[in-house]
Amino acid sequence: MKFSIIIPTLNEEKTIASCLLALQHLRGNCEIIIVDAGNASSDYSHAHLTDKIISSAKGRARQMNIGASHANGEILIFLHADTYLPENALQLIEQHLGSRQWGRFDIQLSGDHFMLKIIAWMMNRRSRLTGIATGDQVIFATKKAFDTVGHYPEIALMEDIALSKALKKISPPICLNAKVTSSGRRWEHYGIYRTILLMWSLRLRYCLGTDPQSLAALYCRGQFWKP
């Protein structure tokens, strides 16, 4: 197969169906791999919508690495369960790869708050300026490039930033204008402005050398510091 779509999941049994259904028209030229950290592989009710379901210990980076190790595709696409690809995603990737080895899509966030459009614009703009992609923007890479950089570092948070920095040494990213749609529920749940400040804070602290495990604990609770 040309492409492998790798989806890490944890307690997504009730929400994964819509994600998988949206991918079915792509299965003629790709395989869909679920890497589940919730021990759902034995009775996964949506198995017929995937090509492989693999059990894993928790950790998004670990799960994506395991998925990549089982992938048959020449091009790996790392997709979050709450994110949807544009209709012609595979054709766009194939058209633009060329001499470049990896890239990502622009993003739009679902939700009603007007700030979600501004946040998405800022994410896309920042990514173009820095060459760093977030997982929500759906990172894709040739399997050769992914293997060359040693895969995702298995850290608790910011694995997408670390992978981007490694891949940038091989080639600049392809920044596709086509938009993936990702859920804005986290922003709305914790508060738009609070979450903006939190994400800036976490990225800064990561750059300054804070342990990703500590940052992941704050991210999961939507907090700036431990109580």
Coordinates of C-alpha atoms in Angstrom, one line a residue:
M1 CA 0.0 0.0 0.0
K2 CA 1.1 3.5 -0.7
F3 CA -0.1 5.2 2.5
S4 CA -0.6 4.1 6.1
I5 CA -2.9 6.2 8.4
I6 CA -1.9 5.6 12.1
I7 CA -4.4 6.6 14.8
P8 CA -3.5 6.5 18.5
T9 CA -6.5 6.0 20.7
L10 CA -7.3 5.9 24.4
N11 CA -10.9 5.5 25.6
E12 CA -12.2 6.6 22.1
E13 CA -14.5 3.6 21.6
K14 CA -17.6 5.8 21.5
T15 CA -16.2 8.6 19.3
I16 CA -13.9 6.7 16.9
A17 CA -16.6 5.5 14.5
S18 CA -17.1 8.9 12.8
C19 CA -13.3 9.3 12.3
L20 CA -13.1 5.9 10.7
L21 CA -16.2 6.3 8.6
A22 CA -14.7 9.5 7.1
L23 CA -11.6 7.5 6.0
Q24 CA -13.3 4.6 4.2
H25 CA -13.2 6.1 0.8
L26 CA -9.4 6.2 1.1
R27 CA -8.9 2.5 1.8
G28 CA -8.2 1.6 -1.8
N29 CA -4.8 3.3 -1.5
C30 CA -4.1 3.2 2.2
E31 CA -4.3 1.1 5.3
I32 CA -5.8 2.3 8.5
I33 CA -4.0 1.3 11.7
I34 CA -5.5 1.9 15.2
V35 CA -3.1 1.7 18.1
D36 CA -5.2 1.5 21.2
A37 CA -3.9 2.1 24.7
G38 CA -7.2 1.1 26.4
N39 CA -7.0 -2.6 25.8
A40 CA -10.0 -2.5 23.4
S41 CA -8.4 -4.6 20.7
S42 CA -10.0 -7.8 21.8
D43 CA -13.6 -6.6 21.4
Y44 CA -13.2 -3.4 19.3
S45 CA -16.7 -2.9 17.7
H46 CA -15.3 -1.0 14.7
A47 CA -12.7 -3.5 13.6
H48 CA -14.3 -3.8 10.2
L49 CA -13.5 -0.2 9.5
T50 CA -9.8 -0.7 10.0
D51 CA -7.0 -2.9 8.7
K52 CA -5.1 -3.4 11.9
I53 CA -5.8 -2.8 15.6
I54 CA -2.8 -3.0 17.9
S55 CA -2.7 -2.9 21.6
S56 CA -0.1 -0.6 23.3
A57 CA 0.9 0.9 26.6
K58 CA -0.2 4.5 27.1
G59 CA 1.7 7.3 25.5
R60 CA 0.8 8.9 22.1
A61 CA 4.4 8.9 20.9
R62 CA 4.8 5.2 21.8
Q63 CA 1.5 4.3 20.1
M64 CA 2.4 6.1 16.9
N65 CA 5.8 4.4 16.8
I66 CA 4.3 1.0 17.3
G67 CA 1.8 1.8 14.5
A68 CA 4.6 2.8 12.2
S69 CA 6.5 -0.4 12.9
H70 CA 3.5 -2.3 11.7
A71 CA 2.8 -0.1 8.7
N72 CA 3.2 -1.3 5.1
G73 CA 2.9 2.2 3.5
E74 CA 5.7 4.2 2.0
I75 CA 4.1 7.4 3.5
L76 CA 2.9 7.5 7.1
I77 CA 0.1 9.8 8.2
F78 CA -0.3 10.4 11.9
L79 CA -4.0 11.2 12.6
H80 CA -5.7 12.2 15.9
A81 CA -9.0 10.5 16.5
D82 CA -10.8 13.9 16.7
T83 CA -9.4 15.2 13.4
Y84 CA -10.7 14.8 9.9
L85 CA -8.7 14.9 6.7
P86 CA -9.7 16.9 3.6
E87 CA -11.4 14.8 0.9
N88 CA -8.3 14.7 -1.4
A89 CA -5.7 14.4 1.3
L90 CA -3.7 11.5 -0.3
Q91 CA -3.6 13.1 -3.7
L92 CA -2.3 16.4 -2.2
I93 CA 0.4 14.6 -0.2
E94 CA 1.5 12.6 -3.3
Q95 CA 1.6 15.7 -5.5
H96 CA 3.7 17.8 -3.2
L97 CA 6.2 15.4 -1.6
G98 CA 8.7 15.4 -4.4
S99 CA 12.2 16.1 -2.9
R100 CA 10.7 16.9 0.5
Q101 CA 10.2 14.1 2.9
W102 CA 7.5 15.3 5.3
G103 CA 4.8 17.9 6.0
R104 CA 1.5 18.8 7.5
F105 CA -1.9 20.4 6.6
D106 CA -3.3 23.7 7.6
I107 CA -5.9 23.4 10.4
Q108 CA -9.3 24.7 11.2
L109 CA -11.0 24.2 14.6
S110 CA -14.6 23.1 15.0
G111 CA -16.7 25.1 17.4
D112 CA -18.8 28.2 17.6
H113 CA -16.4 30.7 19.4
F114 CA -15.0 33.3 16.9
M115 CA -11.6 33.0 18.5
L116 CA -11.2 29.4 17.2
K117 CA -10.7 30.8 13.7
I118 CA -8.0 33.2 14.9
I119 CA -6.3 30.4 16.9
A120 CA -6.2 28.2 13.8
W121 CA -4.8 31.0 11.7
M122 CA -2.1 31.7 14.3
M123 CA -1.2 28.0 14.4
N124 CA -0.8 27.8 10.6
R125 CA 1.1 31.0 10.4
R126 CA 3.5 30.0 13.2
S127 CA 4.1 26.7 11.6
R128 CA 5.0 28.2 8.3
L129 CA 7.5 30.6 10.0
T130 CA 9.1 28.0 12.2
G131 CA 8.8 24.8 10.2
I132 CA 7.4 23.1 13.3
A133 CA 4.1 21.2 13.1
T134 CA 1.7 20.2 15.7
G135 CA 0.0 16.8 15.8
D136 CA -3.4 18.4 15.3
Q137 CA -2.2 19.6 11.9
V138 CA -1.7 15.9 10.9
I139 CA 2.0 15.3 10.3
F140 CA 2.9 13.0 7.4
A141 CA 6.3 11.7 6.4
T142 CA 7.9 9.1 4.2
K143 CA 8.7 6.0 6.1
K144 CA 12.3 6.3 5.1
A145 CA 12.6 9.8 6.7
F146 CA 10.7 8.7 9.8
D147 CA 13.1 5.8 10.3
T148 CA 16.1 8.0 9.6
V149 CA 15.3 10.4 12.4
G150 CA 14.7 7.5 14.9
H151 CA 10.9 7.9 15.1
Y152 CA 9.0 10.0 17.7
P153 CA 10.9 10.5 20.9
E154 CA 8.8 8.7 23.5
I155 CA 8.2 11.7 25.7
A156 CA 4.9 12.5 27.5
L157 CA 4.3 15.8 25.6
M158 CA 5.7 17.8 22.8
E159 CA 6.7 14.8 20.7
D160 CA 5.4 16.5 17.6
I161 CA 7.7 19.4 18.1
A162 CA 10.7 17.1 18.7
L163 CA 9.9 15.1 15.6
S164 CA 9.5 18.3 13.5
K165 CA 12.9 19.5 14.6
A166 CA 14.5 16.2 13.6
L167 CA 12.7 16.0 10.2
K168 CA 13.7 19.6 9.5
K169 CA 17.3 18.4 9.3
I170 CA 16.3 16.3 6.3
S171 CA 14.1 18.7 4.5
P172 CA 11.8 21.7 5.1
P173 CA 8.2 20.7 5.7
I174 CA 5.4 20.9 3.1
C175 CA 2.8 23.2 4.5
L176 CA -0.4 22.3 2.6
N177 CA -3.1 24.9 2.4
A178 CA -5.8 22.3 2.5
K179 CA -7.4 22.2 6.0
V180 CA -7.9 19.3 8.4
T181 CA -10.7 19.9 10.8
S182 CA -9.8 19.3 14.5
S183 CA -12.0 19.5 17.5
G184 CA -12.1 22.8 19.4
R185 CA -13.6 21.1 22.5
R186 CA -10.5 21.4 24.6
W187 CA -10.3 25.2 24.0
E188 CA -14.0 25.7 24.8
H189 CA -13.9 23.4 27.8
Y190 CA -10.9 25.0 29.6
G191 CA -11.6 28.5 28.2
I192 CA -10.2 30.0 25.0
Y193 CA -7.9 32.6 26.5
R194 CA -6.8 30.5 29.3
T195 CA -5.8 27.7 26.9
I196 CA -3.9 30.0 24.6
L197 CA -1.8 31.2 27.5
L198 CA -1.4 27.6 28.8
M199 CA -0.2 26.3 25.4
W200 CA 2.3 29.2 25.1
S201 CA 3.5 28.6 28.6
L202 CA 4.0 24.8 28.0
R203 CA 5.9 25.4 24.7
L204 CA 8.2 28.0 26.4
R205 CA 8.9 25.7 29.4
Y206 CA 9.6 22.8 27.0
C207 CA 12.1 25.0 25.1
L208 CA 13.7 25.9 28.4
G209 CA 14.2 22.2 29.3
T210 CA 11.3 21.4 31.6
D211 CA 10.6 17.7 31.9
P212 CA 7.8 16.7 29.4
Q213 CA 6.2 14.4 32.0
S214 CA 5.6 17.4 34.2
L215 CA 4.2 19.4 31.3
A216 CA 1.9 16.6 30.3
A217 CA 0.4 16.5 33.8
L218 CA -0.4 20.3 33.5
Y219 CA -1.8 19.9 30.0
C220 CA -4.1 17.1 31.0
R221 CA -5.5 19.2 33.9
G222 CA -5.5 22.5 32.0
Q223 CA -3.4 24.0 34.7
F224 CA -0.4 26.3 34.7
W225 CA 1.2 24.7 37.7
K226 CA 0.7 21.9 40.2
P227 CA -1.7 22.8 43.1

